[in-house]
């Protein structure tokens, strides 16, 4: 007589779970707040390095800065904060709706270069001498874009370090967010040293690092954060 009894489905399930978790070791939970602090710290370091190299522009505190300067840098800060918030949240696997704040913030920032170009092409704004607007040396001082992009590399490094600790579900979206955060916060970090505050300069040259960083990050970041 066979005394063996077939195992129940529940026992089989428990045995399967036990076999799957046998070699699993606990890991430290990824906290979005830590990622935000890391990116914020990288931004501060980028600002300090920029000040050490180019010196702080005192016109910010003496009333010399134009409204265009404050609006552009304010929008860069909003985009940086929104992108950072969405980026650190993307490091955790989750389902549901995604925040669209970074892309709405990017759309708001895009108003600045559009406004700058419209102003330069406007007959009223240039007094029928639109060519002189494009001849403005301030407009073509694209070194600021390079400096802002370079400062953003520190922010991008911090973002990638944090994303590698997590498990982003959408690699492509995390890459875009990394570029937006790095470009906006890097340009902001350098921007406090730049005394050129015309609409054509801050609206185009200081916004350019955001677009460049977004494209570069989309191409470079995925292999760095993919498991």
PDB file of C-alpha atoms in Angstrom:
ATOM      1  CA  UNK A   1       0.000   0.000   0.000  1.00  0.00           C
ATOM      2  CA  UNK A   2       1.343   3.372  -0.970  1.00  0.00           C
ATOM      3  CA  UNK A   3       1.371   5.668   2.061  1.00  0.00           C
ATOM      4  CA  UNK A   4       2.634   8.741   0.104  1.00  0.00           C
ATOM      5  CA  UNK A   5       0.108  11.519  -0.235  1.00  0.00           C
ATOM      6  CA  UNK A   6       0.240  14.103  -3.018  1.00  0.00           C
ATOM      7  CA  UNK A   7       1.385  17.528  -1.924  1.00  0.00           C
ATOM      8  CA  UNK A   8      -1.191  20.278  -1.824  1.00  0.00           C
ATOM      9  CA  UNK A   9      -0.997  23.300  -4.159  1.00  0.00           C
ATOM     10  CA  UNK A  10      -0.334  25.473  -1.123  1.00  0.00           C
ATOM     11  CA  UNK A  11       2.697  23.399  -0.131  1.00  0.00           C
ATOM     12  CA  UNK A  12       4.005  23.526  -3.690  1.00  0.00           C
ATOM     13  CA  UNK A  13       3.614  27.290  -3.751  1.00  0.00           C
ATOM     14  CA  UNK A  14       5.399  27.704  -0.438  1.00  0.00           C
ATOM     15  CA  UNK A  15       8.226  25.464  -1.624  1.00  0.00           C
ATOM     16  CA  UNK A  16       8.553  27.508  -4.815  1.00  0.00           C
ATOM     17  CA  UNK A  17       8.686  30.772  -2.881  1.00  0.00           C
ATOM     18  CA  UNK A  18      11.260  29.312  -0.505  1.00  0.00           C
ATOM     19  CA  UNK A  19      13.458  28.198  -3.393  1.00  0.00           C
ATOM     20  CA  UNK A  20      13.244  31.612  -5.044  1.00  0.00           C
ATOM     21  CA  UNK A  21      14.120  33.512  -1.878  1.00  0.00           C
ATOM     22  CA  UNK A  22      16.779  31.139  -0.601  1.00  0.00           C
ATOM     23  CA  UNK A  23      19.702  33.175  -1.891  1.00  0.00           C
ATOM     24  CA  UNK A  24      18.056  36.591  -1.640  1.00  0.00           C
ATOM     25  CA  UNK A  25      19.763  39.082   0.645  1.00  0.00           C
ATOM     26  CA  UNK A  26      18.121  42.257   1.943  1.00  0.00           C
ATOM     27  CA  UNK A  27      19.240  45.531   0.423  1.00  0.00           C
ATOM     28  CA  UNK A  28      18.893  49.115   1.528  1.00  0.00           C
ATOM     29  CA  UNK A  29      15.684  50.699   0.316  1.00  0.00           C
ATOM     30  CA  UNK A  30      16.088  53.500  -2.201  1.00  0.00           C
ATOM     31  CA  UNK A  31      14.640  56.745  -0.859  1.00  0.00           C
ATOM     32  CA  UNK A  32      13.675  59.503  -3.319  1.00  0.00           C
ATOM     33  CA  UNK A  33      14.570  62.125  -0.710  1.00  0.00           C
ATOM     34  CA  UNK A  34      18.177  60.934  -0.771  1.00  0.00           C
ATOM     35  CA  UNK A  35      18.282  61.340  -4.541  1.00  0.00           C
ATOM     36  CA  UNK A  36      16.864  64.851  -4.320  1.00  0.00           C
ATOM     37  CA  UNK A  37      19.457  65.807  -1.716  1.00  0.00           C
ATOM     38  CA  UNK A  38      22.254  64.313  -3.815  1.00  0.00           C
ATOM     39  CA  UNK A  39      21.192  66.277  -6.901  1.00  0.00           C
ATOM     40  CA  UNK A  40      20.717  69.416  -4.814  1.00  0.00           C
ATOM     41  CA  UNK A  41      24.194  69.005  -3.340  1.00  0.00           C
ATOM     42  CA  UNK A  42      25.681  68.562  -6.821  1.00  0.00           C
ATOM     43  CA  UNK A  43      23.955  71.771  -7.930  1.00  0.00           C
ATOM     44  CA  UNK A  44      25.409  73.686  -4.986  1.00  0.00           C
ATOM     45  CA  UNK A  45      28.878  72.315  -5.739  1.00  0.00           C
ATOM     46  CA  UNK A  46      28.491  73.346  -9.390  1.00  0.00           C
ATOM     47  CA  UNK A  47      27.498  76.852  -8.275  1.00  0.00           C
ATOM     48  CA  UNK A  48      30.456  77.116  -5.889  1.00  0.00           C
ATOM     49  CA  UNK A  49      32.878  75.974  -8.589  1.00  0.00           C
ATOM     50  CA  UNK A  50      31.367  78.482 -11.034  1.00  0.00           C
ATOM     51  CA  UNK A  51      31.743  81.298  -8.518  1.00  0.00           C
ATOM     52  CA  UNK A  52      35.330  80.267  -7.783  1.00  0.00           C
ATOM     53  CA  UNK A  53      36.197  80.395 -11.489  1.00  0.00           C
ATOM     54  CA  UNK A  54      34.086  83.310 -12.772  1.00  0.00           C
ATOM     55  CA  UNK A  55      33.189  85.219  -9.562  1.00  0.00           C
ATOM     56  CA  UNK A  56      29.707  85.983  -8.294  1.00  0.00           C
ATOM     57  CA  UNK A  57      27.812  88.656 -10.231  1.00  0.00           C
ATOM     58  CA  UNK A  58      27.026  91.329  -7.667  1.00  0.00           C
ATOM     59  CA  UNK A  59      24.464  92.899  -9.978  1.00  0.00           C
ATOM     60  CA  UNK A  60      21.997  90.320  -8.680  1.00  0.00           C
ATOM     61  CA  UNK A  61      21.948  91.977  -5.272  1.00  0.00           C
ATOM     62  CA  UNK A  62      22.553  95.585  -6.345  1.00  0.00           C
ATOM     63  CA  UNK A  63      19.466  95.868  -8.530  1.00  0.00           C
ATOM     64  CA  UNK A  64      21.283  95.765 -11.871  1.00  0.00           C
ATOM     65  CA  UNK A  65      19.814  92.460 -13.055  1.00  0.00           C
ATOM     66  CA  UNK A  66      17.039  92.790 -15.616  1.00  0.00           C
ATOM     67  CA  UNK A  67      13.628  91.206 -15.381  1.00  0.00           C
ATOM     68  CA  UNK A  68      14.615  88.809 -18.165  1.00  0.00           C
ATOM     69  CA  UNK A  69      17.450  87.540 -15.977  1.00  0.00           C
ATOM     70  CA  UNK A  70      15.137  86.746 -13.071  1.00  0.00           C
ATOM     71  CA  UNK A  71      12.394  85.236 -15.224  1.00  0.00           C
ATOM     72  CA  UNK A  72      14.759  82.943 -17.115  1.00  0.00           C
ATOM     73  CA  UNK A  73      16.595  81.757 -14.028  1.00  0.00           C
ATOM     74  CA  UNK A  74      13.314  81.360 -12.183  1.00  0.00           C
ATOM     75  CA  UNK A  75      11.988  79.114 -14.949  1.00  0.00           C
ATOM     76  CA  UNK A  76      15.256  77.166 -14.933  1.00  0.00           C
ATOM     77  CA  UNK A  77      14.804  76.607 -11.206  1.00  0.00           C
ATOM     78  CA  UNK A  78      11.197  75.458 -11.664  1.00  0.00           C
ATOM     79  CA  UNK A  79      12.211  73.044 -14.422  1.00  0.00           C
ATOM     80  CA  UNK A  80      15.125  71.753 -12.353  1.00  0.00           C
ATOM     81  CA  UNK A  81      12.920  71.138  -9.320  1.00  0.00           C
ATOM     82  CA  UNK A  82      10.168  69.460 -11.343  1.00  0.00           C
ATOM     83  CA  UNK A  83      12.626  67.267 -13.245  1.00  0.00           C
ATOM     84  CA  UNK A  84      14.455  66.273 -10.079  1.00  0.00           C
ATOM     85  CA  UNK A  85      11.215  65.344  -8.326  1.00  0.00           C
ATOM     86  CA  UNK A  86      10.067  63.194 -11.234  1.00  0.00           C
ATOM     87  CA  UNK A  87      13.528  61.691 -11.705  1.00  0.00           C
ATOM     88  CA  UNK A  88      13.951  60.463  -8.125  1.00  0.00           C
ATOM     89  CA  UNK A  89      10.418  59.063  -8.198  1.00  0.00           C
ATOM     90  CA  UNK A  90      11.204  57.165 -11.401  1.00  0.00           C
ATOM     91  CA  UNK A  91      13.952  55.231  -9.618  1.00  0.00           C
ATOM     92  CA  UNK A  92      11.263  53.178  -7.871  1.00  0.00           C
ATOM     93  CA  UNK A  93       9.132  50.710  -9.851  1.00  0.00           C
ATOM     94  CA  UNK A  94       5.514  51.805  -9.769  1.00  0.00           C
ATOM     95  CA  UNK A  95       2.314  51.853 -11.761  1.00  0.00           C
ATOM     96  CA  UNK A  96      -0.201  54.602 -12.372  1.00  0.00           C
ATOM     97  CA  UNK A  97      -0.126  58.062 -13.852  1.00  0.00           C
ATOM     98  CA  UNK A  98       3.158  59.875 -14.333  1.00  0.00           C
ATOM     99  CA  UNK A  99       3.822  63.461 -13.424  1.00  0.00           C
ATOM    100  CA  UNK A 100       3.887  65.750 -16.448  1.00  0.00           C
ATOM    101  CA  UNK A 101       5.224  68.739 -14.509  1.00  0.00           C
ATOM    102  CA  UNK A 102       8.747  68.537 -16.011  1.00  0.00           C
ATOM    103  CA  UNK A 103       7.476  68.719 -19.563  1.00  0.00           C
ATOM    104  CA  UNK A 104       5.036  71.536 -18.809  1.00  0.00           C
ATOM    105  CA  UNK A 105       7.920  73.365 -17.108  1.00  0.00           C
ATOM    106  CA  UNK A 106      10.075  72.806 -20.190  1.00  0.00           C
ATOM    107  CA  UNK A 107       7.293  74.241 -22.334  1.00  0.00           C
ATOM    108  CA  UNK A 108       7.174  77.313 -20.089  1.00  0.00           C
ATOM    109  CA  UNK A 109      10.937  77.763 -20.392  1.00  0.00           C
ATOM    110  CA  UNK A 110      10.700  77.432 -24.178  1.00  0.00           C
ATOM    111  CA  UNK A 111       8.751  80.694 -24.176  1.00  0.00           C
ATOM    112  CA  UNK A 112      12.001  82.567 -23.475  1.00  0.00           C
ATOM    113  CA  UNK A 113      13.925  81.676 -26.663  1.00  0.00           C
ATOM    114  CA  UNK A 114      10.746  82.103 -28.692  1.00  0.00           C
ATOM    115  CA  UNK A 115      10.219  85.552 -27.181  1.00  0.00           C
ATOM    116  CA  UNK A 116      13.863  86.438 -27.813  1.00  0.00           C
ATOM    117  CA  UNK A 117      13.654  85.434 -31.466  1.00  0.00           C
ATOM    118  CA  UNK A 118      10.347  87.238 -31.984  1.00  0.00           C
ATOM    119  CA  UNK A 119      11.814  90.364 -30.427  1.00  0.00           C
ATOM    120  CA  UNK A 120      14.872  90.195 -32.642  1.00  0.00           C
ATOM    121  CA  UNK A 121      12.748  89.793 -35.748  1.00  0.00           C
ATOM    122  CA  UNK A 122      10.253  92.427 -34.694  1.00  0.00           C
ATOM    123  CA  UNK A 123      10.418  95.650 -36.656  1.00  0.00           C
ATOM    124  CA  UNK A 124       9.134  97.651 -33.715  1.00  0.00           C
ATOM    125  CA  UNK A 125      11.649  96.202 -31.269  1.00  0.00           C
ATOM    126  CA  UNK A 126      14.640  96.640 -33.571  1.00  0.00           C
ATOM    127  CA  UNK A 127      13.541  99.924 -35.156  1.00  0.00           C
ATOM    128  CA  UNK A 128      13.658  98.352 -38.613  1.00  0.00           C
ATOM    129  CA  UNK A 129      17.259  97.264 -38.109  1.00  0.00           C
ATOM    130  CA  UNK A 130      16.797  93.577 -37.398  1.00  0.00           C
ATOM    131  CA  UNK A 131      20.294  92.804 -38.671  1.00  0.00           C
ATOM    132  CA  UNK A 132      21.783  94.764 -35.777  1.00  0.00           C
ATOM    133  CA  UNK A 133      20.000  92.517 -33.308  1.00  0.00           C
ATOM    134  CA  UNK A 134      21.775  89.475 -34.701  1.00  0.00           C
ATOM    135  CA  UNK A 135      25.053  91.394 -34.740  1.00  0.00           C
ATOM    136  CA  UNK A 136      24.859  91.923 -30.975  1.00  0.00           C
ATOM    137  CA  UNK A 137      28.013  90.274 -29.553  1.00  0.00           C
ATOM    138  CA  UNK A 138      26.117  89.381 -26.381  1.00  0.00           C
ATOM    139  CA  UNK A 139      23.899  87.039 -28.391  1.00  0.00           C
ATOM    140  CA  UNK A 140      26.813  85.156 -29.874  1.00  0.00           C
ATOM    141  CA  UNK A 141      28.664  84.679 -26.581  1.00  0.00           C
ATOM    142  CA  UNK A 142      27.936  80.954 -26.584  1.00  0.00           C
ATOM    143  CA  UNK A 143      30.700  80.226 -24.085  1.00  0.00           C
ATOM    144  CA  UNK A 144      27.971  80.626 -21.455  1.00  0.00           C
ATOM    145  CA  UNK A 145      26.114  77.686 -22.963  1.00  0.00           C
ATOM    146  CA  UNK A 146      29.270  75.570 -22.755  1.00  0.00           C
ATOM    147  CA  UNK A 147      29.885  76.606 -19.148  1.00  0.00           C
ATOM    148  CA  UNK A 148      26.287  75.852 -18.190  1.00  0.00           C
ATOM    149  CA  UNK A 149      26.470  72.459 -19.875  1.00  0.00           C
ATOM    150  CA  UNK A 150      29.736  71.697 -18.070  1.00  0.00           C
ATOM    151  CA  UNK A 151      28.199  72.599 -14.711  1.00  0.00           C
ATOM    152  CA  UNK A 152      25.304  70.312 -15.549  1.00  0.00           C
ATOM    153  CA  UNK A 153      27.679  67.355 -15.854  1.00  0.00           C
ATOM    154  CA  UNK A 154      28.022  67.358 -12.064  1.00  0.00           C
ATOM    155  CA  UNK A 155      24.249  67.219 -11.706  1.00  0.00           C
ATOM    156  CA  UNK A 156      23.991  64.474 -14.313  1.00  0.00           C
ATOM    157  CA  UNK A 157      26.629  62.424 -12.498  1.00  0.00           C
ATOM    158  CA  UNK A 158      24.664  62.657  -9.254  1.00  0.00           C
ATOM    159  CA  UNK A 159      21.439  61.699 -11.034  1.00  0.00           C
ATOM    160  CA  UNK A 160      23.009  58.647 -12.689  1.00  0.00           C
ATOM    161  CA  UNK A 161      24.554  57.526  -9.398  1.00  0.00           C
ATOM    162  CA  UNK A 162      21.129  57.585  -7.768  1.00  0.00           C
ATOM    163  CA  UNK A 163      19.305  55.924 -10.662  1.00  0.00           C
ATOM    164  CA  UNK A 164      21.805  53.053 -10.614  1.00  0.00           C
ATOM    165  CA  UNK A 165      20.722  52.307  -7.045  1.00  0.00           C
ATOM    166  CA  UNK A 166      17.078  52.008  -8.060  1.00  0.00           C
ATOM    167  CA  UNK A 167      15.096  50.225 -10.731  1.00  0.00           C
ATOM    168  CA  UNK A 168      13.656  52.699 -13.252  1.00  0.00           C
ATOM    169  CA  UNK A 169      10.779  51.186 -15.193  1.00  0.00           C
ATOM    170  CA  UNK A 170      11.123  53.560 -18.153  1.00  0.00           C
ATOM    171  CA  UNK A 171      14.806  53.959 -19.005  1.00  0.00           C
ATOM    172  CA  UNK A 172      14.051  56.457 -21.771  1.00  0.00           C
ATOM    173  CA  UNK A 173      11.949  58.713 -19.551  1.00  0.00           C
ATOM    174  CA  UNK A 174      14.557  58.636 -16.783  1.00  0.00           C
ATOM    175  CA  UNK A 175      17.171  59.645 -19.360  1.00  0.00           C
ATOM    176  CA  UNK A 176      15.136  62.616 -20.576  1.00  0.00           C
ATOM    177  CA  UNK A 177      14.556  63.711 -16.977  1.00  0.00           C
ATOM    178  CA  UNK A 178      18.270  63.427 -16.233  1.00  0.00           C
ATOM    179  CA  UNK A 179      19.052  65.714 -19.154  1.00  0.00           C
ATOM    180  CA  UNK A 180      16.387  68.255 -18.230  1.00  0.00           C
ATOM    181  CA  UNK A 181      17.508  68.375 -14.599  1.00  0.00           C
ATOM    182  CA  UNK A 182      21.198  68.570 -15.475  1.00  0.00           C
ATOM    183  CA  UNK A 183      20.766  71.224 -18.151  1.00  0.00           C
ATOM    184  CA  UNK A 184      18.473  73.492 -16.150  1.00  0.00           C
ATOM    185  CA  UNK A 185      20.301  73.239 -12.825  1.00  0.00           C
ATOM    186  CA  UNK A 186      23.710  73.468 -14.497  1.00  0.00           C
ATOM    187  CA  UNK A 187      22.719  76.596 -16.390  1.00  0.00           C
ATOM    188  CA  UNK A 188      21.257  78.018 -13.187  1.00  0.00           C
ATOM    189  CA  UNK A 189      24.447  77.247 -11.247  1.00  0.00           C
ATOM    190  CA  UNK A 190      26.594  79.056 -13.800  1.00  0.00           C
ATOM    191  CA  UNK A 191      24.038  81.798 -14.449  1.00  0.00           C
ATOM    192  CA  UNK A 192      24.644  83.502 -11.108  1.00  0.00           C
ATOM    193  CA  UNK A 193      28.092  84.494 -12.392  1.00  0.00           C
ATOM    194  CA  UNK A 194      27.044  85.891 -15.787  1.00  0.00           C
ATOM    195  CA  UNK A 195      26.509  89.684 -16.040  1.00  0.00           C
ATOM    196  CA  UNK A 196      24.937  89.467 -19.521  1.00  0.00           C
ATOM    197  CA  UNK A 197      21.222  89.793 -18.851  1.00  0.00           C
ATOM    198  CA  UNK A 198      19.597  90.801 -22.134  1.00  0.00           C
ATOM    199  CA  UNK A 199      16.609  88.834 -23.405  1.00  0.00           C
ATOM    200  CA  UNK A 200      18.534  87.582 -26.427  1.00  0.00           C
ATOM    201  CA  UNK A 201      21.346  86.252 -24.235  1.00  0.00           C
ATOM    202  CA  UNK A 202      19.569  84.674 -21.260  1.00  0.00           C
ATOM    203  CA  UNK A 203      16.588  83.655 -23.386  1.00  0.00           C
ATOM    204  CA  UNK A 204      18.669  81.764 -25.934  1.00  0.00           C
ATOM    205  CA  UNK A 205      22.213  81.101 -24.722  1.00  0.00           C
ATOM    206  CA  UNK A 206      21.288  80.194 -21.133  1.00  0.00           C
ATOM    207  CA  UNK A 207      18.400  77.968 -22.232  1.00  0.00           C
ATOM    208  CA  UNK A 208      20.449  76.142 -24.858  1.00  0.00           C
ATOM    209  CA  UNK A 209      22.191  73.829 -22.320  1.00  0.00           C
ATOM    210  CA  UNK A 210      18.798  72.376 -21.394  1.00  0.00           C
ATOM    211  CA  UNK A 211      18.092  71.215 -24.935  1.00  0.00           C
ATOM    212  CA  UNK A 212      21.640  69.950 -25.461  1.00  0.00           C
ATOM    213  CA  UNK A 213      21.694  68.081 -22.145  1.00  0.00           C
ATOM    214  CA  UNK A 214      18.326  66.453 -22.805  1.00  0.00           C
ATOM    215  CA  UNK A 215      19.450  65.063 -26.169  1.00  0.00           C
ATOM    216  CA  UNK A 216      22.871  63.961 -24.897  1.00  0.00           C
ATOM    217  CA  UNK A 217      21.369  62.292 -21.825  1.00  0.00           C
ATOM    218  CA  UNK A 218      18.829  60.428 -23.935  1.00  0.00           C
ATOM    219  CA  UNK A 219      21.720  58.893 -25.884  1.00  0.00           C
ATOM    220  CA  UNK A 220      24.272  58.389 -23.104  1.00  0.00           C
ATOM    221  CA  UNK A 221      22.335  57.621 -19.912  1.00  0.00           C
ATOM    222  CA  UNK A 222      20.359  54.434 -20.838  1.00  0.00           C
ATOM    223  CA  UNK A 223      23.413  52.111 -20.907  1.00  0.00           C
ATOM    224  CA  UNK A 224      24.574  53.579 -17.592  1.00  0.00           C
ATOM    225  CA  UNK A 225      21.374  52.844 -15.656  1.00  0.00           C
ATOM    226  CA  UNK A 226      20.145  49.702 -17.407  1.00  0.00           C
ATOM    227  CA  UNK A 227      20.455  46.560 -15.295  1.00  0.00           C
TER     228      UNK A 227
END
